[in-house]
Amino acid sequence: MELPDFMSYANKFSQTDFVEKISSIAKRAGAKLVYAALILFYTLQSDKVSTTNKAMIIGALGYMISPLDVIPDAIPIAGLTDDLGVLLFVLKKVWTDVDPEIQAKAKERLGKWFDEDEIEEINDLFGKE
């Protein structure tokens, strides 16, 4: 899959819009997408992250929030695959900035929307793209 220019979506990101979007799509998006988004969101809040990596994270989260992307989110199943691709691409780029505490915080938050069986899919975060 060819990635879109997700950096052009940086102006679409806001903390409020992120929380609203992730809450509304959680079950439909699946635990893997939500986990990747939460890790990026919490990594963005870290003071250990470079400005360059923060810019990439903001672009990726803005892309996820935006209703205008390569595959519209309203299209069942396929609508969020491009979002997942962008999130995982950026997550791989910034993975060295992701503390174990951030991963734990994201996993804990998943428990609000998913049961243990659904959460198991995050164990293969980068394996199936």
Coordinates of C-alpha atoms in Angstrom, one line a residue, residues 1-9 56 59-60 62-64 66 68-71 81-87 89-90:
M1 CA 0.0 0.0 0.0
E2 CA 1.3 3.4 -0.9
L3 CA 1.1 5.9 1.9
P4 CA -0.6 9.2 1.4
D5 CA 1.0 12.5 2.3
F6 CA -0.1 12.2 5.9
M7 CA 1.9 15.3 6.9
S8 CA -0.6 17.5 5.1
Y9 CA -3.1 16.4 7.8
M56 CA 5.2 12.9 12.2
G59 CA 0.4 14.3 10.9
A60 CA -0.5 10.6 11.4
G62 CA -4.5 14.2 12.0
Y63 CA -4.9 11.8 9.1
M64 CA -6.7 9.4 11.3
S66 CA -9.8 13.6 9.2
L68 CA -11.1 13.1 4.1
D69 CA -8.4 10.5 3.4
V70 CA -7.5 8.0 0.7
I71 CA -10.2 5.5 1.8
T81 CA -7.0 0.2 6.6
D82 CA -5.2 3.3 5.3
D83 CA -5.4 4.9 8.7
L84 CA -3.8 1.7 10.2
G85 CA -1.1 1.8 7.6
V86 CA -0.2 5.4 8.3
L87 CA -0.3 4.8 12.1
F89 CA 4.4 3.5 9.5
V90 CA 4.9 6.4 11.9

